[in-house]
Tab-separated table of C-alpha atoms in Angstrom:
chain	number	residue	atom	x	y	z
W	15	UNK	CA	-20.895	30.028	21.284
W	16	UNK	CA	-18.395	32.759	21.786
W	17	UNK	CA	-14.547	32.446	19.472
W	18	UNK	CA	-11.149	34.039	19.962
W	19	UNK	CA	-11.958	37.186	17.546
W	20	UNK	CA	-15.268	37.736	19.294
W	21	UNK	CA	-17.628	36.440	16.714
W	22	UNK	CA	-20.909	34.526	17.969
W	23	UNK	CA	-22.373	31.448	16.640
W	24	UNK	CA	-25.729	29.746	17.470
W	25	UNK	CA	-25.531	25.880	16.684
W	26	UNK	CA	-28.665	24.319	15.388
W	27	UNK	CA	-28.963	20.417	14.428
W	28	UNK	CA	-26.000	17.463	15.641
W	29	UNK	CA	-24.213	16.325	13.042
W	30	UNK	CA	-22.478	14.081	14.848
W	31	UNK	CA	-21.185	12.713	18.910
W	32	UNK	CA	-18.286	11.302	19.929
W	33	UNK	CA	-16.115	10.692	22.986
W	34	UNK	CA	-14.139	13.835	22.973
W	35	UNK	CA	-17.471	16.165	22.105
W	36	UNK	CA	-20.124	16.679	19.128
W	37	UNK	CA	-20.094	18.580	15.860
W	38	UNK	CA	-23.142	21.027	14.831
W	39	UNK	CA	-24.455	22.523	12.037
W	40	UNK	CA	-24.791	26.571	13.124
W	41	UNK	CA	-26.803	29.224	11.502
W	42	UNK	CA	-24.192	30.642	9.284
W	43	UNK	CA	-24.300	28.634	5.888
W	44	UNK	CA	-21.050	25.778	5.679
W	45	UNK	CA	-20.031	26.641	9.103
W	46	UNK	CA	-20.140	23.829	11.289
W	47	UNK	CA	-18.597	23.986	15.342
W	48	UNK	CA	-17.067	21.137	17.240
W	49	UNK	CA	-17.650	21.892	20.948
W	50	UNK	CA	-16.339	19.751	23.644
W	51	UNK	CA	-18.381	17.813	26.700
W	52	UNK	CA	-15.968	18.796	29.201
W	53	UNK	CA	-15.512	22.638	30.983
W	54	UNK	CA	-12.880	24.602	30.183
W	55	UNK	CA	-11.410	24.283	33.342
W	56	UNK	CA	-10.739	20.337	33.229
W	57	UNK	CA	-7.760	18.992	32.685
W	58	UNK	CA	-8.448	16.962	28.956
W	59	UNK	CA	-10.307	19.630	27.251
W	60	UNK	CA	-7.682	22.125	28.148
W	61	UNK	CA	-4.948	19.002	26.299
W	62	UNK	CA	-7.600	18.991	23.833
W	63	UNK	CA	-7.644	23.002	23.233
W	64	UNK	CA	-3.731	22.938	23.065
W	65	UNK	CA	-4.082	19.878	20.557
W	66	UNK	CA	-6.726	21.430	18.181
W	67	UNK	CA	-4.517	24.412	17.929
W	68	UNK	CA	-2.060	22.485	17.427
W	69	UNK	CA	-3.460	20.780	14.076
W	70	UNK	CA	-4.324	24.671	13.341
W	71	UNK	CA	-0.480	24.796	12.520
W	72	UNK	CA	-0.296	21.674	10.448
W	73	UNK	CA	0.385	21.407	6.642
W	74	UNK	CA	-3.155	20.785	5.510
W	75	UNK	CA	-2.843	23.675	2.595
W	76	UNK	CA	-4.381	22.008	-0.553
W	77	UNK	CA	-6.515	19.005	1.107
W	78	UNK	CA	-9.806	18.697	1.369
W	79	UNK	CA	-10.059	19.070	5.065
W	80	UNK	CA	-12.320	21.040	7.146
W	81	UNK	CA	-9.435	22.469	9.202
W	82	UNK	CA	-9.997	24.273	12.453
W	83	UNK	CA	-10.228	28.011	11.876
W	84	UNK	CA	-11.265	29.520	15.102
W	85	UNK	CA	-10.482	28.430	18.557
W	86	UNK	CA	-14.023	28.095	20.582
W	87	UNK	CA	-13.389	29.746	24.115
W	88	UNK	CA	-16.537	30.563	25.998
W	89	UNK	CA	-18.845	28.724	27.388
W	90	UNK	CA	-17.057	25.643	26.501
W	91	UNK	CA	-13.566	24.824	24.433
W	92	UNK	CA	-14.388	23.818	20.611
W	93	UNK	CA	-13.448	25.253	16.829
W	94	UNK	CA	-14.828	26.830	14.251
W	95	UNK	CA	-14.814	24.894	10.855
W	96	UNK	CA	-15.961	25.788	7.347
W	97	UNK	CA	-17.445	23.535	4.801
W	98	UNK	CA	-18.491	23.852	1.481
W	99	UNK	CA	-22.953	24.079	0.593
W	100	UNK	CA	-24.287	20.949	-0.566
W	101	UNK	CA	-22.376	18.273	1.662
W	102	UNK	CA	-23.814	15.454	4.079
W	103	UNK	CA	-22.100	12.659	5.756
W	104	UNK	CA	-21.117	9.688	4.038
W	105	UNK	CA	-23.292	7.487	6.818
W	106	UNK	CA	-26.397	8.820	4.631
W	107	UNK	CA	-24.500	6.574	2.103
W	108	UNK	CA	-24.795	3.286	4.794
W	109	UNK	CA	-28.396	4.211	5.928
W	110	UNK	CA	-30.384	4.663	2.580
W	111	UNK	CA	-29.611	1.247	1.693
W	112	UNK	CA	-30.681	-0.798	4.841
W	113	UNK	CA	-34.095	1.366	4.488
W	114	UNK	CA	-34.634	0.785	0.935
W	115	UNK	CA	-32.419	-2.285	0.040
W	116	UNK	CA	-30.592	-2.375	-3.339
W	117	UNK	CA	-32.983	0.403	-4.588
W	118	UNK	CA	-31.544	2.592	-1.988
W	119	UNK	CA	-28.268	1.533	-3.276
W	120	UNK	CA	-29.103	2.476	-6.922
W	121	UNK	CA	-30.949	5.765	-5.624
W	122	UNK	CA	-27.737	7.212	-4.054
W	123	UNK	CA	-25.591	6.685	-6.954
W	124	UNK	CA	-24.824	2.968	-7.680
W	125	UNK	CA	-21.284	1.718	-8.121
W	126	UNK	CA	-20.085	4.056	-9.736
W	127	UNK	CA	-20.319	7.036	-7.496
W	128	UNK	CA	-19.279	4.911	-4.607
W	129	UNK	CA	-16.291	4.267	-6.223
W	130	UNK	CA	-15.384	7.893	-6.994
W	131	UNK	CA	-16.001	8.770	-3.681
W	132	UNK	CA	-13.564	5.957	-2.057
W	133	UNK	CA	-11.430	7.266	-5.166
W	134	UNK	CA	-11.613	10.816	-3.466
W	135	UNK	CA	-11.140	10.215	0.238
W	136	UNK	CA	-8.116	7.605	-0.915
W	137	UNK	CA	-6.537	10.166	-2.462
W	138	UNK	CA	-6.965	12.913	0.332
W	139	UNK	CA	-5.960	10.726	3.150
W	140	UNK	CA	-2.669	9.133	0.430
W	141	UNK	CA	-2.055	13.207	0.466
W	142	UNK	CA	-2.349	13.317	4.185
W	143	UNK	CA	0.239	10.691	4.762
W	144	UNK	CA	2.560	11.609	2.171
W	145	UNK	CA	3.049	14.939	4.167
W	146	UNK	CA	3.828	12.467	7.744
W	147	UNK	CA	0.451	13.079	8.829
W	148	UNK	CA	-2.016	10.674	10.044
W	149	UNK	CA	-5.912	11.189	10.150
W	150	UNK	CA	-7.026	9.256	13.406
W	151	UNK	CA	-10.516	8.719	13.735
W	152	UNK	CA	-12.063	7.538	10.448
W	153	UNK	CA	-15.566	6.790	10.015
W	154	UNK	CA	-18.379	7.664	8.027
W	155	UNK	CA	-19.724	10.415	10.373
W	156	UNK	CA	-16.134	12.355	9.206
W	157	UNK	CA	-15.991	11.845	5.775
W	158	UNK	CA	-18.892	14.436	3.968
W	159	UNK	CA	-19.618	14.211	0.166
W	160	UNK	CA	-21.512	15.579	-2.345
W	161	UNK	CA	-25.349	15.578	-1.333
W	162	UNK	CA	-25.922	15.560	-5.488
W	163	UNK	CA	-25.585	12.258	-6.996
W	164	UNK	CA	-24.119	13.715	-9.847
W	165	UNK	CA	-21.030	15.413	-7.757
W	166	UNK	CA	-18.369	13.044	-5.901
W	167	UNK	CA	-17.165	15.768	-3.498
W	168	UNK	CA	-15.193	14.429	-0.626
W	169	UNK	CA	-14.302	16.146	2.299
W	170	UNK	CA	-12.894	15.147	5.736
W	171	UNK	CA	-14.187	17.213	9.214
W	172	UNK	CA	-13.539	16.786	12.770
W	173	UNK	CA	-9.822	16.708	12.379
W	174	UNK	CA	-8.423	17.467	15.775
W	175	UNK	CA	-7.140	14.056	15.931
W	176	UNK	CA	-4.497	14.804	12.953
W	177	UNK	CA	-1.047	13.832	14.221
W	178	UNK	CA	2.609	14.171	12.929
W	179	UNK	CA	3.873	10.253	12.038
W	180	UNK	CA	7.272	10.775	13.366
W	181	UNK	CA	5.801	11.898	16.880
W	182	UNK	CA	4.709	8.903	19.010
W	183	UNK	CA	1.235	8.760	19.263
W	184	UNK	CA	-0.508	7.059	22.370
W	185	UNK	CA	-3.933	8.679	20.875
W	186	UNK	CA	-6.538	5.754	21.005
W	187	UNK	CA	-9.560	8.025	20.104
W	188	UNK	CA	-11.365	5.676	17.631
W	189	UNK	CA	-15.441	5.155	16.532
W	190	UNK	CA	-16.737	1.598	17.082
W	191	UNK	CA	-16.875	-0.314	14.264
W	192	UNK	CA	-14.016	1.621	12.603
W	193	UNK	CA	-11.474	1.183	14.971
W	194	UNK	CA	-7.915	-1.087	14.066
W	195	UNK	CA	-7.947	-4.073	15.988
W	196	UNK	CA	-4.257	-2.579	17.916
W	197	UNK	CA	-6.369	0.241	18.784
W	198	UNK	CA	-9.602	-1.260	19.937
W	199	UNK	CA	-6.880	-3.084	22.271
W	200	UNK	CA	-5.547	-0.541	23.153
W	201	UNK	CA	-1.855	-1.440	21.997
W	202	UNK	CA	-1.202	1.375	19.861
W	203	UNK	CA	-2.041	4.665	18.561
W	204	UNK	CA	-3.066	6.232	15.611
W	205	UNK	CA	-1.188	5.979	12.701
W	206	UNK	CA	-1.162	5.457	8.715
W	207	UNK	CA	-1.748	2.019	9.503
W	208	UNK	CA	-4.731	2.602	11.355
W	209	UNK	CA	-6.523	4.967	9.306
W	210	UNK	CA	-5.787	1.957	6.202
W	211	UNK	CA	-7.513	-0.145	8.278
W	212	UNK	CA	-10.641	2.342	9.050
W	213	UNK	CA	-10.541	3.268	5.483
W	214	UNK	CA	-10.863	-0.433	3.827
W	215	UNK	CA	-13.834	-1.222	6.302
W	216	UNK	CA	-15.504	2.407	5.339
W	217	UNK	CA	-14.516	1.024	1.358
W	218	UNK	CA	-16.236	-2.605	2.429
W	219	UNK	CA	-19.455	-1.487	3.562
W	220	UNK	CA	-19.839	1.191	1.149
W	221	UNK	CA	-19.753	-1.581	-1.414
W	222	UNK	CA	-20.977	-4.400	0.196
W	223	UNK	CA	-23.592	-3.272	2.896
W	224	UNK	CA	-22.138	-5.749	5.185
W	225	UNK	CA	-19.159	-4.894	7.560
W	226	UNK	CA	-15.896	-6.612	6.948
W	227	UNK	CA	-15.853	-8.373	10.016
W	228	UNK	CA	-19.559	-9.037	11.479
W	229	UNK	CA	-20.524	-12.340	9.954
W	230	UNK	CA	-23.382	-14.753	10.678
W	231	UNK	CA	-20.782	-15.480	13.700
W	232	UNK	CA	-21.153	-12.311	15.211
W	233	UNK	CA	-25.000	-11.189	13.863
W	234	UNK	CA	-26.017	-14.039	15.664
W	235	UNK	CA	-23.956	-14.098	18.566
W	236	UNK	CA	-23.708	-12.276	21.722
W	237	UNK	CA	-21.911	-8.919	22.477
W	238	UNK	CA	-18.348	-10.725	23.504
W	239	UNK	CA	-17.987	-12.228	19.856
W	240	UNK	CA	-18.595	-9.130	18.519
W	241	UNK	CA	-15.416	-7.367	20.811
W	242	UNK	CA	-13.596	-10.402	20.164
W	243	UNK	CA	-14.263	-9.471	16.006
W	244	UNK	CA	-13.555	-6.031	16.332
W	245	UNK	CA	-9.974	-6.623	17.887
W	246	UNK	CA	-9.610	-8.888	15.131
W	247	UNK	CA	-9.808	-12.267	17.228
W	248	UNK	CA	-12.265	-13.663	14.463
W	249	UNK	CA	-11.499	-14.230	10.693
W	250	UNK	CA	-13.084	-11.604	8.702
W	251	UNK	CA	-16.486	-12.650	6.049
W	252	UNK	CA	-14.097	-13.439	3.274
W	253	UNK	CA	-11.572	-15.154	5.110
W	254	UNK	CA	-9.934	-17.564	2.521
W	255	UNK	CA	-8.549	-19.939	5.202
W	256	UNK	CA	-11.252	-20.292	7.742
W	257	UNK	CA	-15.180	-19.524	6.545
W	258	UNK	CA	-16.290	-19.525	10.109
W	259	UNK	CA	-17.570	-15.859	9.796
W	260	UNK	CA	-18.849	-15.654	6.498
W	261	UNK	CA	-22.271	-13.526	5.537
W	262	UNK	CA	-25.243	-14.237	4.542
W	263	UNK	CA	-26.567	-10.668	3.507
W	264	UNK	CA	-24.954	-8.167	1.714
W	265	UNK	CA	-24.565	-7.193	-2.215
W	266	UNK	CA	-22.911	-10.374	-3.682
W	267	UNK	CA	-18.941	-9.503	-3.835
W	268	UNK	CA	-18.446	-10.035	-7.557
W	269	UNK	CA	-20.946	-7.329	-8.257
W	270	UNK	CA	-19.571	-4.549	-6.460
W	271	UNK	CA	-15.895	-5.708	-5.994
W	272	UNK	CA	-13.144	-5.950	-8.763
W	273	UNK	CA	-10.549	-8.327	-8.714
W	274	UNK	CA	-7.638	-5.723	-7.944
W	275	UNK	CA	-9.937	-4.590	-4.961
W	276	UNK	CA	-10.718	-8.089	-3.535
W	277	UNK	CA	-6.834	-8.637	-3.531
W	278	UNK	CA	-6.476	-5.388	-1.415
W	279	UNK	CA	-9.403	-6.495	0.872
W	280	UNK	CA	-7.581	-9.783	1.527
W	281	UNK	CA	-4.480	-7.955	2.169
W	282	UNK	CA	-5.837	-6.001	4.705
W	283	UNK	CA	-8.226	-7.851	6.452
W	284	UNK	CA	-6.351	-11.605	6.347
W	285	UNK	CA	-2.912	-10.954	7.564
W	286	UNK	CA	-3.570	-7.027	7.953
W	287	UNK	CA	-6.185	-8.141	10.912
W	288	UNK	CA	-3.200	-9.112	13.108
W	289	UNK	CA	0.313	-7.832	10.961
W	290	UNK	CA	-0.602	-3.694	10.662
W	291	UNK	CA	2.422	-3.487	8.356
W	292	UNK	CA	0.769	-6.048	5.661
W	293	UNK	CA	-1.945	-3.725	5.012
W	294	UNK	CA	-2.514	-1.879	1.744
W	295	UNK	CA	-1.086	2.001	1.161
W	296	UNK	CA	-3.484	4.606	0.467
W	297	UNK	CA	-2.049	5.035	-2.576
W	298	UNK	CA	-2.906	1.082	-3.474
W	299	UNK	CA	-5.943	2.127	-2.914
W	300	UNK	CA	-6.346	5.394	-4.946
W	301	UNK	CA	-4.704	3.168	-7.684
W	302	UNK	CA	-6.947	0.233	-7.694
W	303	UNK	CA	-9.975	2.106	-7.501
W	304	UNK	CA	-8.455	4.744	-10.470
W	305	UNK	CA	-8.594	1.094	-12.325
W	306	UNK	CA	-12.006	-0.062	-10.935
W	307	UNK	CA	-13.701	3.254	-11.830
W	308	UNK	CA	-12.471	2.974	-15.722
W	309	UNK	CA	-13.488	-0.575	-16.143
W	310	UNK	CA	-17.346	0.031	-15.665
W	311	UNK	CA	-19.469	-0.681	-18.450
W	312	UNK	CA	-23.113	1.368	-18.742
W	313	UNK	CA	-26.052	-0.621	-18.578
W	314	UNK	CA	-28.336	0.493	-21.342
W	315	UNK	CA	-31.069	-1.877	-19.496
W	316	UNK	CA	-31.053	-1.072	-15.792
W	317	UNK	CA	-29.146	2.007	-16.028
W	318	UNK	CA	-26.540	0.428	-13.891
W	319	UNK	CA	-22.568	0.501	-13.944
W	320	UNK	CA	-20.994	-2.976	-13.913
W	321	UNK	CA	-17.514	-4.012	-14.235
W	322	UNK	CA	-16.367	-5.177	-17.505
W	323	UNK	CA	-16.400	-8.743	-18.219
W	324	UNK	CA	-15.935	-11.225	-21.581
W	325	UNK	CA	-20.404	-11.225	-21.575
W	326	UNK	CA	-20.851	-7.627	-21.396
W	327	UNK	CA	-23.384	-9.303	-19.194
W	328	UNK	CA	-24.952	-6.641	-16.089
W	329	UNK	CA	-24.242	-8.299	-12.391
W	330	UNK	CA	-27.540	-6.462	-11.605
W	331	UNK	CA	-29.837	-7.240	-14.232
W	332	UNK	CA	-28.381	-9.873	-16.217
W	333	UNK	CA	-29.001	-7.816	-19.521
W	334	UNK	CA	-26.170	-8.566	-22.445
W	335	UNK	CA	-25.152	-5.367	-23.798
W	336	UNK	CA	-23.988	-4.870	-27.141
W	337	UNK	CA	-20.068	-4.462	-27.701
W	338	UNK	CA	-20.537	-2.389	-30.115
W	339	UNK	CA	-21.827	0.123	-27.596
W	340	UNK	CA	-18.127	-0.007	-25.700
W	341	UNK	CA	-14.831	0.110	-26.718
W	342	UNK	CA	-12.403	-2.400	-24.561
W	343	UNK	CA	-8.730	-0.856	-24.571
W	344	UNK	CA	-5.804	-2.473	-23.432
W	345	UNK	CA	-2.475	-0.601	-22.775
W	346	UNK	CA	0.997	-1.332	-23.599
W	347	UNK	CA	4.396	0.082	-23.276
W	348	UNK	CA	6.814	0.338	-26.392
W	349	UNK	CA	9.998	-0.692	-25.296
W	350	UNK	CA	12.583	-2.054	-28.295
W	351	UNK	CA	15.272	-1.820	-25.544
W	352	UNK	CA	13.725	-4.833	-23.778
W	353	UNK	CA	12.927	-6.696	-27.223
W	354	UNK	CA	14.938	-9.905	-25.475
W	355	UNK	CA	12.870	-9.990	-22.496
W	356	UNK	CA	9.652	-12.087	-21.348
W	357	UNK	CA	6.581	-11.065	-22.793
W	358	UNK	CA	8.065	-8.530	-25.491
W	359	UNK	CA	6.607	-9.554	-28.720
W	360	UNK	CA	7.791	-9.218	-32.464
W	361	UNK	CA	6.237	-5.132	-32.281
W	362	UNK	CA	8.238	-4.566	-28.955
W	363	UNK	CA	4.912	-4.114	-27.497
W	364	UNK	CA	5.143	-4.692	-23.591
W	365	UNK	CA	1.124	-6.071	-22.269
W	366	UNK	CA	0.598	-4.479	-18.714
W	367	UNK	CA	-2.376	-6.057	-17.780
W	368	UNK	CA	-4.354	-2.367	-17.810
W	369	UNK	CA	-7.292	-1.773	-19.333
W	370	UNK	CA	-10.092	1.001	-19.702
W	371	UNK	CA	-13.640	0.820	-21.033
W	372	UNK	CA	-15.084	3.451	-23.157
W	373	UNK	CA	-18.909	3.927	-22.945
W	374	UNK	CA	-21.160	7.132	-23.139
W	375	UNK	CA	-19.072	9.485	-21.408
W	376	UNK	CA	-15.824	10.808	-22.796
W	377	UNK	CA	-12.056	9.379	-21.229
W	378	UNK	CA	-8.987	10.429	-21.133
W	379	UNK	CA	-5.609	8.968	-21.834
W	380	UNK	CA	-2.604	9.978	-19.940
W	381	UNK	CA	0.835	9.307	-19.953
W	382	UNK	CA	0.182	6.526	-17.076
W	383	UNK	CA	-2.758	3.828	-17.204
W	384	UNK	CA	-5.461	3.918	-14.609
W	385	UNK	CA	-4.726	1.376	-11.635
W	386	UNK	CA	-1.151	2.895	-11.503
W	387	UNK	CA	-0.221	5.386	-8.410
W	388	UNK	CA	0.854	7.615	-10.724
W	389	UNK	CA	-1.956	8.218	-12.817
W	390	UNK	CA	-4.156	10.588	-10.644
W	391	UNK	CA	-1.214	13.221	-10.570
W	392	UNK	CA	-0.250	12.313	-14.685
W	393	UNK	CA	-1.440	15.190	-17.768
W	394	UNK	CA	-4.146	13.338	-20.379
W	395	UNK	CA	-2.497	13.454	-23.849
W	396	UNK	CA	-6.215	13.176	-25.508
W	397	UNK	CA	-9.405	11.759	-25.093
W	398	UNK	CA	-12.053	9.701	-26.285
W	399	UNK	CA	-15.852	9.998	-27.154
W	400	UNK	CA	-18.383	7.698	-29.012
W	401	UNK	CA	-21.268	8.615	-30.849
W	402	UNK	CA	-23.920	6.656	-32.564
W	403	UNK	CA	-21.642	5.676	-35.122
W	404	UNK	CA	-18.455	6.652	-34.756
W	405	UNK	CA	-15.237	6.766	-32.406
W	406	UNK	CA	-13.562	10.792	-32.121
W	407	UNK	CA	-10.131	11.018	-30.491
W	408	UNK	CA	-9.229	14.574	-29.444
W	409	UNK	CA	-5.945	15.056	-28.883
W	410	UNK	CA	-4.890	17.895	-26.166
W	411	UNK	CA	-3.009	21.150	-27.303
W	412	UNK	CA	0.475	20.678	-27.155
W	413	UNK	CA	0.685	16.746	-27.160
W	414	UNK	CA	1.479	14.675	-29.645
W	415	UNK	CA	-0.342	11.607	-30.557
W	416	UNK	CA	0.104	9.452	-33.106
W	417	UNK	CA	-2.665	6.868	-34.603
W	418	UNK	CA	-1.223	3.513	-36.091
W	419	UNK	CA	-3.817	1.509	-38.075
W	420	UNK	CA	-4.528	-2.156	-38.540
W	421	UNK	CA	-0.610	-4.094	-39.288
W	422	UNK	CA	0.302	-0.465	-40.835
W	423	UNK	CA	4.049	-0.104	-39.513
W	424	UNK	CA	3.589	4.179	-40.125
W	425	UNK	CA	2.344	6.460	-37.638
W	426	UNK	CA	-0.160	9.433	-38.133
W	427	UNK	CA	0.204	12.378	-35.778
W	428	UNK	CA	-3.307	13.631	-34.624
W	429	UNK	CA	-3.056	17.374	-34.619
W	430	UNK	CA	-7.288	17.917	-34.546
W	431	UNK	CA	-10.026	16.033	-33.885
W	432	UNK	CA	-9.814	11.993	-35.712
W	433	UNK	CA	-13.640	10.954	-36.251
W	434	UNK	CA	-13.511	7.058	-37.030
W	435	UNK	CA	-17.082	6.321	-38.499
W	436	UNK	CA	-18.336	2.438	-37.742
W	437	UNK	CA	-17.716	-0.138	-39.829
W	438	UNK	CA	-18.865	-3.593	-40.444
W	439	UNK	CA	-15.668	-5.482	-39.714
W	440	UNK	CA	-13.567	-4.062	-36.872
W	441	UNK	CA	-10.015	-3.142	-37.324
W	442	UNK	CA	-7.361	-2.709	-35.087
W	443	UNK	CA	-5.965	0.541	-34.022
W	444	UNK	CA	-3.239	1.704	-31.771
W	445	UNK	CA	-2.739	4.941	-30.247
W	446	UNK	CA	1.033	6.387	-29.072
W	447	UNK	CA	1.439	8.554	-26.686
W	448	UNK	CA	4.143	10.450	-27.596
W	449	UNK	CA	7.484	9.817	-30.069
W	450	UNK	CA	9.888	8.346	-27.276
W	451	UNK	CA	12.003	5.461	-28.200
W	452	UNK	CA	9.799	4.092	-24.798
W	453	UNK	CA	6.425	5.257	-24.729
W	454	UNK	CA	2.662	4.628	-23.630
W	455	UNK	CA	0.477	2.432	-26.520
W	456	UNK	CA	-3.285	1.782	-26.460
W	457	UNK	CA	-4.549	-1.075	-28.177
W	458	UNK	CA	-8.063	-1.156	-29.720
W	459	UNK	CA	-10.585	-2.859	-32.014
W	460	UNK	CA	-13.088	-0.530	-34.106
């Protein structure tokens, strides 16, 4: 393969093959080639050629997109992209576990990584819209992570399908399976809507092992009920009106789902299925998963990450872990100027309903919660570590935090680290971020 400046490429393996052409791995280390089926001389790959250098022109400074860099010109039309070491597609994710079962799950990185990963691509694609750009076609043979369990990088290829929102698109390119039910139709484009939709089911199976849409209905009928799913003529698994479609395989929900994510899944695929504009942002997303991600408790048993819960009991193994082991805290806003309001109490301490869970690995505050959209672009103010037998708070350079103790109406600003050894009966803390008349407060037992 020949580019525009001259330089020569010899492809080796398929990564992957789609309608408009296929992407390969070359010779040259993170350098990967999308080349199309058709000649040069027909009529769509020379709209496709104009389109890919179109995207070349796009906004997509910053985001972790595998953006065309060379134009392909002899002996067929394709682009050069470049891609960091150490990647593989997210489908590697989907496969392991339908080899290997839940084992497969646990041996590519459990819950937790999943949900860093949707936390990633959420947050590229939220970036990609905010700029009036739309992906197009979403699937797991795009989207390439970290190859490492113990890395979350996220990283969308195959982007000559990006398109400006405020154009109108007729673009129906889409993978099966991934495809919005207005686009399987054949109704509309490509759009932020549409690459929601493709997003949730990627979210769905990555959690669930079990598409969105393809219950015992479909797995057992013929290939008409599965069309008729996948244009969104059949109630999805969960459907909370009509259980026509539900599953019988799959990782149960409650184990791999949080409640803020379930609510987003309904959104999308109950009224979403048929009303585009009742589906879920990308920056819903990015939030609830922010909030998923810092409500996992470690398994000291299993090894496994499960969401918190009143037990501390593991969805996987049923183990009861000790609460000493985890610190539950629960943030509030100060706000005397709404002391008359709903909900205020007596210390003009405003509940919001957002939590984090502390375990082996160190978090950090910021001046907005996890599970807000905010909080992903917010500065931490400190952060927080246990030890055998004691809680540290290190607050960052600069910021000032304060540390209230038990009914103690006085404040103590935190200029180095605060060690809190254990004790046998816990007290209650609270932790201000900031001296605003209105500021962020995190509420603990230790």
């Amino acid at each position: 393969m020949e580019d525009e400046h001259g330089t020569m490429y010899r492809l080796t393996a398929s990564v992957s093959e789609g309608g408009q052409g296929k992407v390969c791995f070359t010779e040259s280390p993170g350098v990967l080639i999308k080349v199309s089926r058709l000649p040069p001389t027909n009529a769509h790959s020379a709209r496709w050629f104009d389109q890919v250098q179109h995207v070349k022109r796009l906004p997509l400074e910053g985001l972790k997109v595998a953006r065309p860099q060379a134009m392909i010109v002899r002996p067929h039309h394709g682009y050069v992209m470049e891609l960091m070491d150490g990647l593989e597609p997210l489908q590697h994710l989907l496969d392991a576990p339908l080899q290997k079962g839940m084992l497969g799950f646990l041996e590519t990185g459990g819950l937790s990584r999943r949900l860093r990963l949707l936390a990633g691509l959420a947050g590229t694609l939220a970036e990609l819209h905010g700029r009036g750009l739309a992906y197009g076609d979403l699937s797991p043979a795009n989207v390439f992570v970290s190859r490492s369990i113990e890395h979350s990088e996220v990283w969308l290829i195959d982007c000559d399908n990006i398109s400006v929102l405020s154009e109108a698109c007729i673009q129906s390119i889409y993978t099966p399976d991934y495809g919005a039910p207005e686009v399987v139709q054949g109704v509309s484009g490509i759009d932020s809507l549409t690459d929601a939709w493709s997003f949730a089911v990627i979210a769905y199976q990555l959690l669930r092992l079990q598409h969105p849409l393809k219950g015992d209905l479909v797995v057992d009928g013929d290939e008409e009920e599965e069309q008729r799913a996948l244009r969104g003529e059949l109630p999805w698994i969960d459907d909370l009106a009509d259980d026509c479609n539900r599953a019988s395989s799959g990782i149960p929900r409650d184990s791999v789902i949080s409640k803020r994510l379930n609510e987003l899944f309904q959104q999308c695929f109950g009224p979403g299925r048929t009303a585009p504009l009742e589906r879920p942002s990308m920056q819903q997303w990015r939030a609830a998963l922010d909030f998923a991600l810092h409500m996992l408790v470690q398994c000291n048993d299993c090894g496994s990450m499960f969401y918190f819960n009143r037990d501390w009991q593991c969805s996987f193994c049923d183990h009861v872990e000790a609460a000493e082991r985890h610190l539950l805290l629960r943030h509030c806003l100060l706000a005397p100027d709404l002391k008359d309001e709903p909900g205020i109490g007596e210390d003009y301490l405003l509940r919001t309903g957002f939590h984090q869970v502390l375990n082996g690995t160190a978090v950090q505050l910021r001046s907005s919660p996890p599970g807000t959209v905010t909080y992903a672009h917010c500065d931490p103010w400190c952060s927080l570590s246990l030890t055998d037998d004691a809680l540290c708070i290190d607050p960052v350079r600069g910021m000032k935090v304060f540390l209230q103790n038990g009914s103690s109406a006085s404040l103590r600003q935190l200029k180095r680290r605060e060690v809190i050894p254990v004790k046998h009966k816990r007290e209650h803390y609270a932790l201000h971020l900031g001296d605003d008349e209105r500021r962020h407060v995190w509420l603990f037992q230790w």
